[in-house]
């Protein structure tokens, strides 16, 4: 029986540590370097050493793996596997979140919200197309150079573990919070794969106990996928800030409430039409969170971010960014821990992106103050599919969109993966 947080209280010490490890996965987002893997490993190790007395001893046993694409979306993908020194049976997979320079760009693509089947045998258990694209990238990442586990995928590395009596928590924040439940369920499904002359998979005796800890993520799929995750995983935990926009997507009731998140503090949103558009995108397939329920905590609203000389819309954007990122740190507080900066140095503190600018222009609405400075796209929106940049179709219901969804769905089928 899967453990879910039907009554949310303070996170456990283990959950606070896992959140800390997930933050470290983001230490090269928005950074340009010839060796991002090496730089990320160095930075992760720095914080593991710095916070050892607080979080306990941890060692990187696989990765980090970093995959870069010349695409607008999912341009930098990173994850690593850490093992507790104090309890060598405890492992955590930490997945990086959004691109540091455009943290919400992936939210503003209609096509990515449509759904695909999780598996041919489960056509009504569905995940967002964007979830499937991200998962397909993660499951193929292989660290390079002298990184631990170089040349192997995460699943291949896990298969080679001599003792699989382990607890494995998959965690991530923001986009990582969407992908963490998906990767956890995929690892669970590929533990034991029936077919052929004998059972296959990375742990066909199913000794490893797999859990997920998701923070600040929108719904990864429909309610059937959420139920399937609860059925398959050892534990499902989801933590969301009640003033964070991202976890409000893609269910109607929560989107409706997000319209007036900061109204009581005199900060109006960018327009109800934008929220109504998000509701329309989420129509159908009955979207649902894993570990459904109310937000774990709320804010608080940060008045110091309100600039009297700025527009309400600009202040709304600044508040939304804060509530999505740094507002989570006090909730996952660990006495004496040194936090890295979630937002990379030099990254613009804005949610204004080319995708959001395009939505305003296509809808015929005047650009709010601040959004007029958002960069315009020079070409079609692209995302990595089968390892290659693919231009996303302009319409979510077009024949080209159907074809793209079928490609991604076929790549998602774990029966086609090799150990």
XYZ file of C-alpha atoms in Angstrom:
419
model
C 0.000 0.000 0.000
C 1.505 3.310 -1.078
C 2.029 5.907 1.611
C 0.575 9.299 0.699
C 0.419 12.511 2.717
C -3.372 12.790 3.027
C -2.804 15.020 6.053
C 0.095 17.341 5.386
C 2.302 18.458 8.211
C 5.926 19.427 8.431
C 8.240 17.503 6.090
C 10.333 14.810 7.727
C 14.079 15.182 8.128
C 14.591 12.688 5.297
C 12.328 14.753 3.014
C 14.187 17.956 3.882
C 17.470 16.263 2.980
C 16.031 14.942 -0.291
C 14.824 18.448 -1.163
C 18.298 19.779 -0.436
C 19.779 17.187 -2.811
C 17.259 18.158 -5.496
C 18.345 21.794 -5.244
C 21.933 20.745 -5.974
C 20.856 19.224 -9.304
C 20.117 22.768 -10.529
C 23.566 24.250 -9.969
C 24.406 24.657 -13.681
C 21.047 25.800 -15.024
C 21.536 29.003 -16.969
C 25.318 28.432 -17.051
C 27.440 28.148 -20.198
C 30.531 25.967 -19.897
C 32.425 23.478 -22.040
C 32.116 20.819 -19.328
C 28.770 21.250 -17.573
C 28.936 17.738 -16.121
C 32.300 18.380 -14.543
C 31.183 21.760 -13.220
C 27.946 20.333 -11.830
C 29.787 17.484 -10.125
C 32.192 19.954 -8.563
C 29.392 22.180 -7.294
C 27.292 19.293 -5.957
C 30.313 17.883 -4.139
C 31.030 21.309 -2.655
C 27.614 21.471 -1.016
C 27.658 17.821 0.038
C 30.905 18.552 1.885
C 29.752 21.941 3.176
C 26.494 20.602 4.641
C 27.714 17.173 5.732
C 27.169 17.874 9.429
C 23.530 18.783 8.718
C 22.392 16.400 5.965
C 24.759 13.541 6.780
C 27.342 12.019 4.492
C 26.345 11.544 0.844
C 28.334 10.388 -2.141
C 27.634 10.698 -5.854
C 27.540 7.146 -7.214
C 26.190 7.864 -10.717
C 26.556 11.072 -12.661
C 25.835 13.761 -12.758
C 24.624 13.298 -16.288
C 23.918 16.417 -18.320
C 22.312 16.406 -21.748
C 22.203 19.555 -23.848
C 20.118 20.222 -26.941
C 19.911 23.151 -29.307
C 16.235 23.563 -28.531
C 13.974 26.194 -26.969
C 12.586 23.691 -24.454
C 14.445 21.112 -22.335
C 17.736 22.614 -23.501
C 19.665 21.457 -20.437
C 18.692 18.232 -18.663
C 20.532 16.983 -15.599
C 20.231 14.377 -12.877
C 22.453 12.421 -10.499
C 22.237 9.504 -8.077
C 23.500 9.902 -4.514
C 23.915 7.284 -1.785
C 23.865 7.890 1.932
C 27.166 7.114 3.643
C 25.373 6.604 6.961
C 22.794 4.232 5.436
C 24.202 2.663 2.240
C 20.787 1.206 1.362
C 19.356 4.698 0.874
C 19.608 6.283 -2.596
C 18.225 9.536 -4.021
C 17.841 10.442 -7.699
C 17.773 14.243 -8.020
C 16.440 15.820 -11.219
C 17.143 19.394 -12.297
C 14.217 21.754 -12.794
C 13.740 24.526 -15.303
C 16.187 26.527 -17.338
C 17.474 29.291 -15.087
C 16.968 32.106 -17.577
C 13.388 31.226 -18.541
C 11.925 29.262 -15.624
C 8.351 29.043 -16.945
C 8.865 28.750 -20.693
C 7.804 25.101 -20.761
C 4.438 26.029 -19.193
C 3.382 28.226 -22.087
C 3.309 25.621 -24.845
C -0.190 24.330 -25.524
C 1.065 21.241 -27.326
C 2.960 19.974 -24.284
C -0.243 19.820 -22.220
C -1.971 17.293 -24.481
C -1.593 13.713 -23.268
C -0.144 10.445 -24.537
C -0.610 6.885 -23.275
C 1.784 5.788 -20.548
C 2.010 2.326 -22.113
C 0.237 0.521 -24.982
C -1.386 -1.802 -22.446
C -2.705 1.218 -20.494
C -4.216 3.557 -23.111
C -6.311 5.460 -20.549
C -3.399 6.028 -18.150
C -1.955 9.152 -19.683
C 0.812 11.686 -19.107
C 1.359 15.126 -20.576
C 3.309 15.149 -23.822
C 5.849 17.426 -22.131
C 6.230 14.899 -19.296
C 6.846 12.124 -21.824
C 9.426 14.167 -23.762
C 11.307 14.993 -20.563
C 11.220 11.396 -19.328
C 12.492 10.105 -22.674
C 15.467 12.448 -22.344
C 16.248 11.469 -18.747
C 16.167 7.719 -19.290
C 18.796 7.957 -22.037
C 21.278 10.254 -20.273
C 24.737 8.728 -19.725
C 27.464 10.507 -17.734
C 30.746 10.980 -19.547
C 34.430 11.350 -18.721
C 35.503 10.270 -15.263
C 32.079 10.718 -13.687
C 30.760 7.738 -11.680
C 28.755 5.415 -13.911
C 30.171 6.949 -17.086
C 28.798 5.329 -20.217
C 25.747 3.792 -18.526
C 22.173 4.975 -18.211
C 20.635 5.227 -14.766
C 18.724 1.982 -15.279
C 21.833 0.151 -16.493
C 23.735 1.358 -13.425
C 20.966 0.206 -11.085
C 20.913 -3.206 -12.772
C 24.612 -3.649 -11.962
C 24.212 -2.966 -8.250
C 25.312 -6.125 -6.400
C 22.658 -5.625 -3.697
C 19.280 -4.265 -4.765
C 17.718 -4.259 -1.318
C 17.622 -0.478 -1.381
C 15.238 2.436 -0.933
C 15.285 4.711 -3.969
C 13.674 8.174 -3.828
C 13.245 10.158 -7.044
C 12.909 13.885 -6.416
C 12.786 17.197 -8.238
C 11.484 20.761 -8.070
C 9.406 22.683 -10.641
C 9.835 20.862 -13.975
C 11.814 18.323 -11.944
C 8.715 17.989 -9.763
C 6.740 16.924 -12.841
C 9.386 14.499 -14.050
C 10.196 12.893 -10.671
C 6.937 10.893 -10.366
C 7.176 9.880 -14.028
C 10.769 8.649 -13.711
C 9.927 6.864 -10.443
C 6.983 5.003 -12.007
C 9.047 4.180 -15.100
C 11.816 2.718 -12.925
C 9.198 0.719 -11.043
C 7.659 -0.583 -14.247
C 11.037 -1.584 -15.643
C 12.167 -3.430 -12.517
C 10.529 -6.563 -13.847
C 9.543 -6.799 -17.502
C 7.642 -9.908 -18.522
C 8.166 -11.364 -21.977
C 10.517 -13.668 -23.765
C 11.782 -16.861 -22.145
C 12.362 -15.380 -18.704
C 11.635 -12.196 -16.723
C 13.881 -9.261 -17.539
C 14.421 -5.802 -16.118
C 16.944 -4.120 -13.880
C 15.621 -5.770 -10.682
C 13.371 -8.653 -11.675
C 13.082 -9.840 -8.074
C 11.669 -6.376 -7.254
C 13.756 -5.885 -4.132
C 14.288 -2.127 -4.498
C 11.577 0.061 -2.912
C 10.919 3.106 -5.084
C 9.362 6.372 -3.882
C 8.958 9.894 -5.184
C 9.123 13.353 -3.620
C 7.748 16.073 -5.904
C 7.840 19.804 -5.145
C 6.377 22.793 -7.020
C 5.283 20.801 -10.058
C 2.103 20.956 -12.141
C 0.143 17.770 -12.787
C 2.264 15.256 -14.760
C -0.757 13.505 -16.274
C -4.345 12.456 -15.663
C -6.000 11.069 -12.550
C -5.477 7.506 -13.788
C -1.729 8.083 -13.903
C -1.861 9.572 -10.396
C -3.714 6.484 -9.167
C -1.283 4.213 -10.997
C 1.681 5.974 -9.335
C 0.047 5.452 -5.920
C -0.481 1.789 -6.731
C 3.038 1.129 -7.979
C 5.272 3.194 -5.710
C 6.285 2.592 -2.107
C 5.620 6.212 -1.156
C 4.291 9.258 -3.000
C 4.876 12.692 -1.522
C 4.012 16.030 -3.120
C 4.621 19.414 -1.533
C 3.289 22.657 -2.968
C 3.161 26.279 -1.889
C -0.422 27.563 -1.885
C 0.777 30.835 -3.482
C 2.777 29.112 -6.229
C 1.211 29.246 -9.692
C 2.870 26.142 -11.159
C 1.189 23.503 -8.920
C -2.170 25.112 -9.780
C -1.861 23.734 -13.311
C -3.666 21.871 -14.930
C -6.881 21.386 -12.940
C -9.815 23.797 -13.260
C -10.473 24.506 -9.576
C -6.895 25.338 -8.704
C -6.406 27.497 -11.829
C -9.543 29.439 -10.928
C -8.160 30.109 -7.458
C -4.811 31.247 -8.855
C -6.479 34.186 -10.608
C -6.639 36.054 -7.304
C -3.574 34.706 -5.513
C -2.186 38.127 -4.597
C -5.317 40.317 -4.899
C -5.623 40.764 -1.134
C -2.148 42.300 -1.147
C -2.977 44.713 -3.975
C -1.180 42.794 -6.733
C -3.476 41.870 -9.614
C -2.730 39.149 -12.140
C -1.955 39.577 -15.853
C -5.601 39.057 -16.873
C -8.264 36.434 -16.286
C -8.175 35.463 -19.965
C -4.709 33.923 -19.476
C -5.946 31.697 -16.638
C -9.042 30.772 -18.651
C -6.738 29.759 -21.498
C -4.826 27.507 -19.097
C -8.148 25.951 -18.037
C -9.002 25.296 -21.675
C -5.628 23.642 -22.246
C -6.245 21.306 -19.329
C -9.740 20.331 -20.476
C -10.192 16.615 -20.969
C -8.344 13.619 -19.558
C -9.194 14.766 -16.008
C -5.780 15.999 -14.869
C -4.693 15.099 -11.378
C -1.736 15.427 -9.041
C 0.063 12.474 -7.576
C -0.588 12.615 -3.838
C -3.591 14.902 -4.368
C -4.738 17.246 -1.680
C -4.341 20.811 -0.451
C -1.126 22.780 -0.579
C 1.341 21.925 2.167
C 1.967 25.557 3.136
C 1.274 29.089 1.965
C 3.863 31.750 1.167
C 3.849 34.045 2.914
C 3.379 36.935 0.497
C 6.634 38.901 0.217
C 5.821 42.666 0.413
C 9.448 43.699 -0.181
C 9.095 42.530 -3.790
C 6.343 45.061 -4.490
C 7.759 47.996 -6.453
C 5.406 51.003 -6.222
C 6.790 52.362 -9.487
C 6.117 49.106 -11.377
C 2.860 47.840 -12.839
C 0.687 45.383 -10.950
C 1.476 42.823 -13.604
C 5.232 43.227 -13.131
C 4.800 42.899 -9.370
C 2.649 39.802 -9.916
C 5.466 38.243 -11.960
C 8.091 39.016 -9.314
C 5.905 37.520 -6.584
C 5.129 34.440 -8.684
C 8.819 33.748 -9.261
C 9.610 34.100 -5.557
C 6.744 31.843 -4.497
C 7.868 29.196 -7.002
C 11.500 29.173 -5.916
C 12.906 30.694 -2.730
C 9.648 30.511 -0.733
C 10.173 26.750 -0.445
C 13.430 27.096 1.475
C 11.931 28.080 4.864
C 9.471 25.187 4.651
C 12.297 22.698 4.070
C 14.546 24.413 6.599
C 17.440 22.508 8.106
C 19.196 24.162 11.025
C 22.703 25.203 9.986
C 22.412 24.309 6.299
C 24.066 26.539 3.696
C 21.667 27.019 0.775
C 22.954 27.484 -2.744
C 21.246 30.095 -4.869
C 18.323 28.511 -6.735
C 18.522 31.253 -9.344
C 21.884 31.278 -11.169
C 23.960 34.428 -10.945
C 23.129 36.762 -13.808
C 19.837 35.034 -14.684
C 17.004 37.553 -15.123
C 14.506 37.556 -12.270
C 11.418 37.369 -14.471
C 8.754 34.995 -15.681
C 8.414 36.889 -18.948
C 9.435 34.555 -21.739
C 9.078 34.324 -25.526
C 6.263 31.826 -25.055
C 4.250 34.119 -22.798
C 4.868 37.075 -25.099
C 3.543 35.017 -28.024
C 0.355 34.162 -26.111
C -0.404 37.836 -25.485
C 0.252 38.766 -29.103
C -1.819 35.902 -30.564
C -4.722 36.732 -28.247
C -4.594 40.400 -29.299
C -3.869 41.672 -25.784
C -1.564 44.559 -24.994
C 1.768 43.467 -23.553
C 2.021 44.326 -19.839
C 4.900 46.456 -18.617
C 8.015 44.314 -18.526
C 6.735 41.753 -20.997
C 7.456 44.109 -23.881
C 11.133 43.475 -23.135
C 10.826 39.700 -23.416
C 12.828 38.302 -26.339
C 11.008 37.295 -29.487
C 11.536 33.890 -30.992
C 13.534 33.792 -34.186
C 11.946 30.553 -35.365
C 9.638 27.671 -34.435
C 9.562 26.307 -30.914
C 11.680 23.173 -30.696
C 11.990 20.300 -28.250
C 14.211 17.192 -28.202
C 12.530 14.080 -29.621
C 14.552 10.906 -30.207
C 17.684 12.901 -29.447
C 17.068 15.494 -32.161
C 15.622 19.032 -32.144
C 12.101 18.834 -33.560
C 9.960 21.854 -34.399
C 6.702 21.704 -32.475
C 3.556 22.049 -34.602
C 1.701 25.326 -34.319
C -1.578 23.675 -33.329
C -2.131 21.145 -30.568
C -4.872 19.397 -32.556
C -3.189 19.342 -35.964
C -2.214 16.227 -37.924
C 1.438 17.125 -37.306
C 0.764 17.212 -33.562
C -0.821 13.760 -33.726
C 2.231 12.425 -35.542
C 4.628 13.974 -33.038
C 2.628 12.552 -30.122
C 2.808 9.084 -31.686
C 6.613 9.378 -31.982
C 6.981 10.380 -28.345
C 4.550 7.670 -27.223
C 6.518 5.005 -29.101
C 9.765 6.193 -27.507
C 8.097 6.071 -24.091
C 7.248 2.352 -24.490
C 9.693 0.676 -22.100
C 9.391 -2.624 -23.949
C 11.586 -1.084 -26.654
C 14.323 -0.056 -24.204
C 17.508 -2.062 -23.776
C 19.123 -2.827 -20.449
